[in-house]
PDB file of C-alpha atoms in Angstrom:
ATOM      1  CA  MET R 617      65.696  14.004 -72.051  1.00 42.00           C
ATOM      2  CA  ASN R 618      67.844  17.087 -71.975  1.00 44.00           C
ATOM      3  CA  ARG R 619      68.286  20.417 -73.638  1.00 45.00           C
ATOM      4  CA  PHE R 620      70.570  18.846 -76.228  1.00 43.00           C
ATOM      5  CA  ALA R 621      67.502  17.242 -77.785  1.00 43.00           C
ATOM      6  CA  LEU R 622      67.703  19.220 -81.019  1.00 42.00           C
ATOM      7  CA  LEU R 623      71.467  19.269 -81.066  1.00 42.00           C
ATOM      8  CA  PRO R 624      71.934  16.953 -84.057  1.00 46.00           C
ATOM      9  CA  LEU R 625      69.492  19.136 -86.008  1.00 42.00           C
ATOM     10  CA  LEU R 626      71.547  22.158 -85.065  1.00 44.00           C
ATOM     11  CA  LEU R 627      74.748  20.348 -85.983  1.00 45.00           C
ATOM     12  CA  ALA R 628      73.336  19.511 -89.387  1.00 44.00           C
ATOM     13  CA  LEU R 629      72.140  23.065 -89.868  1.00 44.00           C
ATOM     14  CA  ALA R 630      75.418  24.556 -88.789  1.00 48.00           C
ATOM     15  CA  GLY R 631      77.329  22.225 -91.066  1.00 49.00           C
ATOM     16  CA  LEU R 632      75.163  22.903 -94.059  1.00 43.00           C
ATOM     17  CA  ALA R 633      74.277  26.553 -93.618  1.00 46.00           C
ATOM     18  CA  PRO R 634      76.731  27.797 -96.254  1.00 46.00           C
ATOM     19  CA  LEU R 635      75.725  24.984 -98.574  1.00 44.00           C
ATOM     20  CA  HIS R 636      72.020  25.681 -98.257  1.00 43.00           C
ATOM     21  CA  ALA R 637      72.439  28.945-100.120  1.00 44.00           C
ATOM     22  CA  GLN R 638      74.454  27.207-102.827  1.00 46.00           C
ATOM     23  CA  ASP R 639      71.587  24.958-103.820  1.00 49.00           C
ATOM     24  CA  ALA R 640      69.195  27.806-104.596  1.00 48.00           C
ATOM     25  CA  PRO R 641      69.859  29.461-107.932  1.00 49.00           C
ATOM     26  CA  PRO R 642      71.618  32.805-107.516  1.00 50.00           C
ATOM     27  CA  PRO R 643      69.860  35.944-108.674  1.00 49.00           C
ATOM     28  CA  PRO R 644      70.553  36.572-112.337  1.00 49.00           C
ATOM     29  CA  PRO R 645      73.687  38.698-112.732  1.00 50.00           C
ATOM     30  CA  ALA R 646      73.740  41.674-115.057  1.00 47.00           C
ATOM     31  CA  SER R 647      75.340  39.485-117.690  1.00 49.00           C
ATOM     32  CA  ALA R 648      74.516  35.863-116.992  1.00 50.00           C
ATOM     33  CA  PRO R 649      77.136  33.415-118.273  1.00 56.00           C
ATOM     34  CA  SER R 650      75.994  31.853-121.498  1.00 65.00           C
ATOM     35  CA  SER R 651      78.331  28.877-121.550  1.00 83.00           C
ATOM     36  CA  ALA R 652      79.672  26.415-119.035  1.00 87.00           C
ATOM     37  CA  ARG R 653      83.291  26.528-117.856  1.00 91.00           C
ATOM     38  CA  PRO R 654      85.013  23.149-118.088  1.00 93.00           C
ATOM     39  CA  TRP R 655      86.822  21.973-114.956  1.00 94.00           C
ATOM     40  CA  GLN R 656      90.163  22.170-116.770  1.00 93.00           C
ATOM     41  CA  SER R 657      89.692  25.925-117.333  1.00 92.00           C
ATOM     42  CA  LEU R 658      89.655  26.656-113.577  1.00 91.00           C
ATOM     43  CA  ASP R 659      92.865  27.874-111.990  1.00 88.00           C
ATOM     44  CA  PRO R 660      94.569  25.679-109.361  1.00 88.00           C
ATOM     45  CA  ALA R 661      93.229  27.711-106.402  1.00 80.00           C
ATOM     46  CA  GLN R 662      89.657  27.375-107.694  1.00 83.00           C
ATOM     47  CA  GLN R 663      90.126  23.662-108.304  1.00 88.00           C
ATOM     48  CA  GLU R 664      91.497  23.225-104.779  1.00 81.00           C
ATOM     49  CA  VAL R 665      88.470  24.853-103.149  1.00 77.00           C
ATOM     50  CA  LEU R 666      85.950  23.250-105.490  1.00 85.00           C
ATOM     51  CA  ALA R 667      87.615  19.798-105.512  1.00 85.00           C
ATOM     52  CA  PRO R 668      84.543  18.025-104.031  1.00 81.00           C
ATOM     53  CA  LEU R 669      82.585  19.198-107.097  1.00 86.00           C
ATOM     54  CA  ARG R 670      85.159  17.927-109.604  1.00 89.00           C
ATOM     55  CA  ASP R 671      83.133  14.899-110.700  1.00 89.00           C
ATOM     56  CA  HIS R 672      79.958  16.959-111.171  1.00 88.00           C
ATOM     57  CA  TRP R 673      81.405  20.307-112.261  1.00 93.00           C
ATOM     58  CA  ASN R 674      80.995  19.856-115.999  1.00 93.00           C
ATOM     59  CA  THR R 675      77.323  18.920-115.547  1.00 92.00           C
ATOM     60  CA  LEU R 676      76.443  22.025-113.500  1.00 92.00           C
ATOM     61  CA  PRO R 677      74.454  24.738-115.267  1.00 93.00           C
ATOM     62  CA  PRO R 678      76.523  27.829-116.174  1.00 93.00           C
ATOM     63  CA  ARG R 679      74.705  29.985-113.584  1.00 94.00           C
ATOM     64  CA  LYS R 680      75.512  27.478-110.853  1.00 92.00           C
ATOM     65  CA  GLN R 681      79.148  27.344-111.953  1.00 92.00           C
ATOM     66  CA  ALA R 682      79.338  31.145-111.913  1.00 92.00           C
ATOM     67  CA  HIS R 683      77.839  31.208-108.437  1.00 91.00           C
ATOM     68  CA  MET R 684      80.295  28.618-107.151  1.00 89.00           C
ATOM     69  CA  LEU R 685      83.236  30.444-108.735  1.00 91.00           C
ATOM     70  CA  LYS R 686      82.166  33.652-107.028  1.00 90.00           C
ATOM     71  CA  ARG R 687      82.059  31.794-103.701  1.00 87.00           C
ATOM     72  CA  ALA R 688      85.484  30.282-104.454  1.00 84.00           C
ATOM     73  CA  GLU R 689      86.928  33.784-104.867  1.00 86.00           C
ATOM     74  CA  HIS R 690      85.976  34.483-101.269  1.00 86.00           C
ATOM     75  CA  TRP R 691      87.002  31.064 -99.981  1.00 80.00           C
ATOM     76  CA  VAL R 692      90.581  31.343-101.271  1.00 76.00           C
ATOM     77  CA  THR R 693      91.034  34.406 -99.041  1.00 87.00           C
ATOM     78  CA  LEU R 694      90.147  32.384 -95.931  1.00 87.00           C
ATOM     79  CA  PRO R 695      92.671  30.702 -93.635  1.00 91.00           C
ATOM     80  CA  PRO R 696      93.565  27.113 -94.588  1.00 89.00           C
ATOM     81  CA  ASP R 697      91.620  25.544 -91.700  1.00 89.00           C
ATOM     82  CA  ARG R 698      88.449  27.394 -92.705  1.00 87.00           C
ATOM     83  CA  ARG R 699      88.914  26.355 -96.347  1.00 80.00           C
ATOM     84  CA  GLU R 700      89.262  22.730 -95.265  1.00 86.00           C
ATOM     85  CA  GLU R 701      86.083  22.989 -93.208  1.00 85.00           C
ATOM     86  CA  ILE R 702      84.193  24.355 -96.214  1.00 80.00           C
ATOM     87  CA  ARG R 703      85.656  21.656 -98.467  1.00 79.00           C
ATOM     88  CA  GLN R 704      84.413  18.988 -96.052  1.00 87.00           C
ATOM     89  CA  ARG R 705      80.942  20.545 -95.952  1.00 86.00           C
ATOM     90  CA  ILE R 706      80.755  20.557 -99.731  1.00 81.00           C
ATOM     91  CA  ALA R 707      81.851  16.927 -99.826  1.00 85.00           C
ATOM     92  CA  ARG R 708      79.187  15.939 -97.264  1.00 89.00           C
ATOM     93  CA  TRP R 709      76.535  17.803 -99.238  1.00 88.00           C
ATOM     94  CA  GLN R 710      77.567  16.066-102.455  1.00 86.00           C
ATOM     95  CA  GLN R 711      77.310  12.667-100.763  1.00 92.00           C
ATOM     96  CA  MET R 712      73.770  13.305 -99.536  1.00 93.00           C
ATOM     97  CA  THR R 713      70.807  11.847-101.354  1.00 95.00           C
ATOM     98  CA  PRO R 714      68.223  14.246-102.800  1.00 94.00           C
ATOM     99  CA  GLU R 715      65.924  13.269 -99.914  1.00 95.00           C
ATOM    100  CA  GLU R 716      68.608  14.057 -97.336  1.00 94.00           C
ATOM    101  CA  ARG R 717      69.243  17.429 -98.976  1.00 93.00           C
ATOM    102  CA  ALA R 718      65.533  18.216 -98.965  1.00 94.00           C
ATOM    103  CA  ARG R 719      65.351  17.278 -95.278  1.00 93.00           C
ATOM    104  CA  ALA R 720      68.391  19.462 -94.514  1.00 91.00           C
ATOM    105  CA  ARG R 721      66.780  22.413 -96.324  1.00 93.00           C
ATOM    106  CA  GLU R 722      63.531  21.909 -94.422  1.00 93.00           C
ATOM    107  CA  ASN R 723      65.422  21.723 -91.125  1.00 89.00           C
ATOM    108  CA  MET R 724      67.167  24.991 -91.991  1.00 89.00           C
ATOM    109  CA  HIS R 725      63.804  26.616 -92.707  1.00 92.00           C
ATOM    110  CA  LYS R 726      62.431  25.291 -89.404  1.00 90.00           C
ATOM    111  CA  PHE R 727      65.442  26.634 -87.534  1.00 88.00           C
ATOM    112  CA  HIS R 728      65.000  30.103 -89.027  1.00 90.00           C
ATOM    113  CA  ARG R 729      61.305  30.103 -88.114  1.00 92.00           C
ATOM    114  CA  LEU R 730      62.109  29.489 -84.434  1.00 89.00           C
ATOM    115  CA  PRO R 731      61.823  32.416 -82.037  1.00 91.00           C
ATOM    116  CA  PRO R 732      65.180  34.137 -81.468  1.00 92.00           C
ATOM    117  CA  GLU R 733      65.304  32.931 -77.853  1.00 90.00           C
ATOM    118  CA  GLN R 734      64.959  29.305 -78.917  1.00 89.00           C
ATOM    119  CA  ARG R 735      67.579  29.699 -81.646  1.00 89.00           C
ATOM    120  CA  GLU R 736      69.904  31.178 -79.013  1.00 90.00           C
ATOM    121  CA  ARG R 737      69.246  28.249 -76.675  1.00 88.00           C
ATOM    122  CA  LEU R 738      70.062  25.838 -79.472  1.00 86.00           C
ATOM    123  CA  HIS R 739      73.232  27.759 -80.259  1.00 85.00           C
ATOM    124  CA  GLU R 740      74.291  27.612 -76.594  1.00 89.00           C
ATOM    125  CA  ALA R 741      73.530  23.879 -76.492  1.00 86.00           C
ATOM    126  CA  TYR R 742      75.620  23.413 -79.634  1.00 84.00           C
ATOM    127  CA  GLU R 743      78.537  25.262 -78.049  1.00 87.00           C
ATOM    128  CA  ARG R 744      78.323  23.096 -74.920  1.00 88.00           C
ATOM    129  CA  PHE R 745      78.113  19.987 -77.096  1.00 86.00           C
ATOM    130  CA  GLN R 746      81.272  20.998 -78.953  1.00 85.00           C
ATOM    131  CA  HIS R 747      83.198  21.185 -75.672  1.00 88.00           C
ATOM    132  CA  MET R 748      82.120  17.747 -74.440  1.00 89.00           C
ATOM    133  CA  PRO R 749      84.500  14.797 -74.586  1.00 92.00           C
ATOM    134  CA  PRO R 750      83.881  12.669 -77.718  1.00 90.00           C
ATOM    135  CA  ASP R 751      82.550   9.689 -75.752  1.00 92.00           C
ATOM    136  CA  GLN R 752      80.009  11.877 -73.967  1.00 91.00           C
ATOM    137  CA  ARG R 753      78.907  13.403 -77.292  1.00 89.00           C
ATOM    138  CA  GLU R 754      78.421   9.936 -78.765  1.00 91.00           C
ATOM    139  CA  ARG R 755      76.339   8.789 -75.787  1.00 91.00           C
ATOM    140  CA  LEU R 756      74.194  11.898 -76.108  1.00 88.00           C
ATOM    141  CA  LEU R 757      73.678  11.327 -79.836  1.00 87.00           C
ATOM    142  CA  GLN R 758      72.699   7.701 -79.230  1.00 90.00           C
ATOM    143  CA  GLN R 759      70.194   8.834 -76.608  1.00 88.00           C
ATOM    144  CA  TRP R 760      68.798  11.454 -78.975  1.00 84.00           C
ATOM    145  CA  ARG R 761      68.400   8.943 -81.817  1.00 86.00           C
ATOM    146  CA  SER R 762      66.357   6.671 -79.560  1.00 89.00           C
ATOM    147  CA  GLN R 763      63.827   9.382 -78.672  1.00 87.00           C
ATOM    148  CA  THR R 764      60.654  10.548 -80.357  1.00 85.00           C
ATOM    149  CA  ILE R 765      60.401  14.139 -81.547  1.00 79.00           C
ATOM    150  CA  GLU R 766      58.068  14.915 -78.645  1.00 81.00           C
ATOM    151  CA  GLN R 767      60.615  13.594 -76.143  1.00 81.00           C
ATOM    152  CA  ARG R 768      63.334  15.642 -77.804  1.00 77.00           C
ATOM    153  CA  LEU R 769      61.278  18.829 -77.630  1.00 75.00           C
ATOM    154  CA  ARG R 770      60.296  18.302 -73.985  1.00 75.00           C
ATOM    155  CA  GLY R 771      63.944  17.964 -73.050  1.00 72.00           C
ATOM    156  CA  LEU R 772      64.902  21.434 -74.236  1.00 61.00           C
ATOM    157  CA  ASP R 773      63.745  23.023 -70.993  1.00 58.00           C
ATOM    158  CA  ARG R 774      65.663  20.696 -68.685  1.00 60.00           C
ATOM    159  CA  PRO R 775      69.397  20.838 -68.002  1.00 57.00           C
ATOM    160  CA  PRO R 776      71.410  17.831 -69.185  1.00 56.00           C
ATOM    161  CA  PRO R 777      72.269  15.253 -66.528  1.00 56.00           C
ATOM    162  CA  GLY R 778      75.449  16.161 -64.678  1.00 55.00           C
ATOM    163  CA  ALA R 779      75.564  19.620 -66.216  1.00 55.00           C
ATOM    164  CA  PRO R 780      76.784  22.435 -63.996  1.00 54.00           C
ATOM    165  CA  PRO R 781      74.052  24.810 -62.889  1.00 55.00           C
ATOM    166  CA  PRO R 782      73.500  27.772 -65.191  1.00 55.00           C
ATOM    167  CA  PRO R 783      75.249  30.992 -64.160  1.00 57.00           C
ATOM    168  CA  PRO R 784      73.129  33.456 -62.198  1.00 58.00           C
ATOM    169  CA  PRO R 785      71.472  36.159 -64.289  1.00 60.00           C
ATOM    170  CA  PRO R 786      73.366  39.442 -64.464  1.00 63.00           C
ATOM    171  CA  PRO R 787      72.259  42.141 -62.015  1.00 65.00           C
ATOM    172  CA  PRO R 788      69.799  44.697 -63.358  1.00 65.00           C
ATOM    173  CA  PRO R 789      71.390  47.767 -64.929  1.00 64.00           C
ATOM    174  CA  GLY R 790      72.321  50.453 -62.430  1.00 61.00           C
ATOM    175  CA  HIS R 791      73.095  48.113 -59.521  1.00 54.00           C
TER     176      HIS R 791
END
């Protein structure tokens, strides 16, 4: 077991973090929209960003539509690669079952309840995971899937096999 034990959880959380907030109803605006906006009334830039929601857009409550449109205003200002990443996250979220979404929300809550040091360790593990060759990542994920939660947690404090030793701690201030 290694310190990448909770990596898939972190990957899921990282991938869904912006979407988690979308599922909760936004606070009521000063003037809440009273009617839904049909998909055809959206401008091309909004439709491009919100394309994964196309099939469900007309069934969303007006408040949810307003929230998503507000997010789209920000998203269209982002670079194209970031917009594509967000579009893919929305598409993954839409493909999830209600149970998978509930599990993702619970995992996000668990992550935020972790002590800051443990969240930082998970973030560092995620960064190392991202720089691994794809075949090594797949082997690690297969190993993780075969373990119990207890085994995964125990592995957080051990370096992964073949990992370079951690850098020495910085010298104390003033030295």
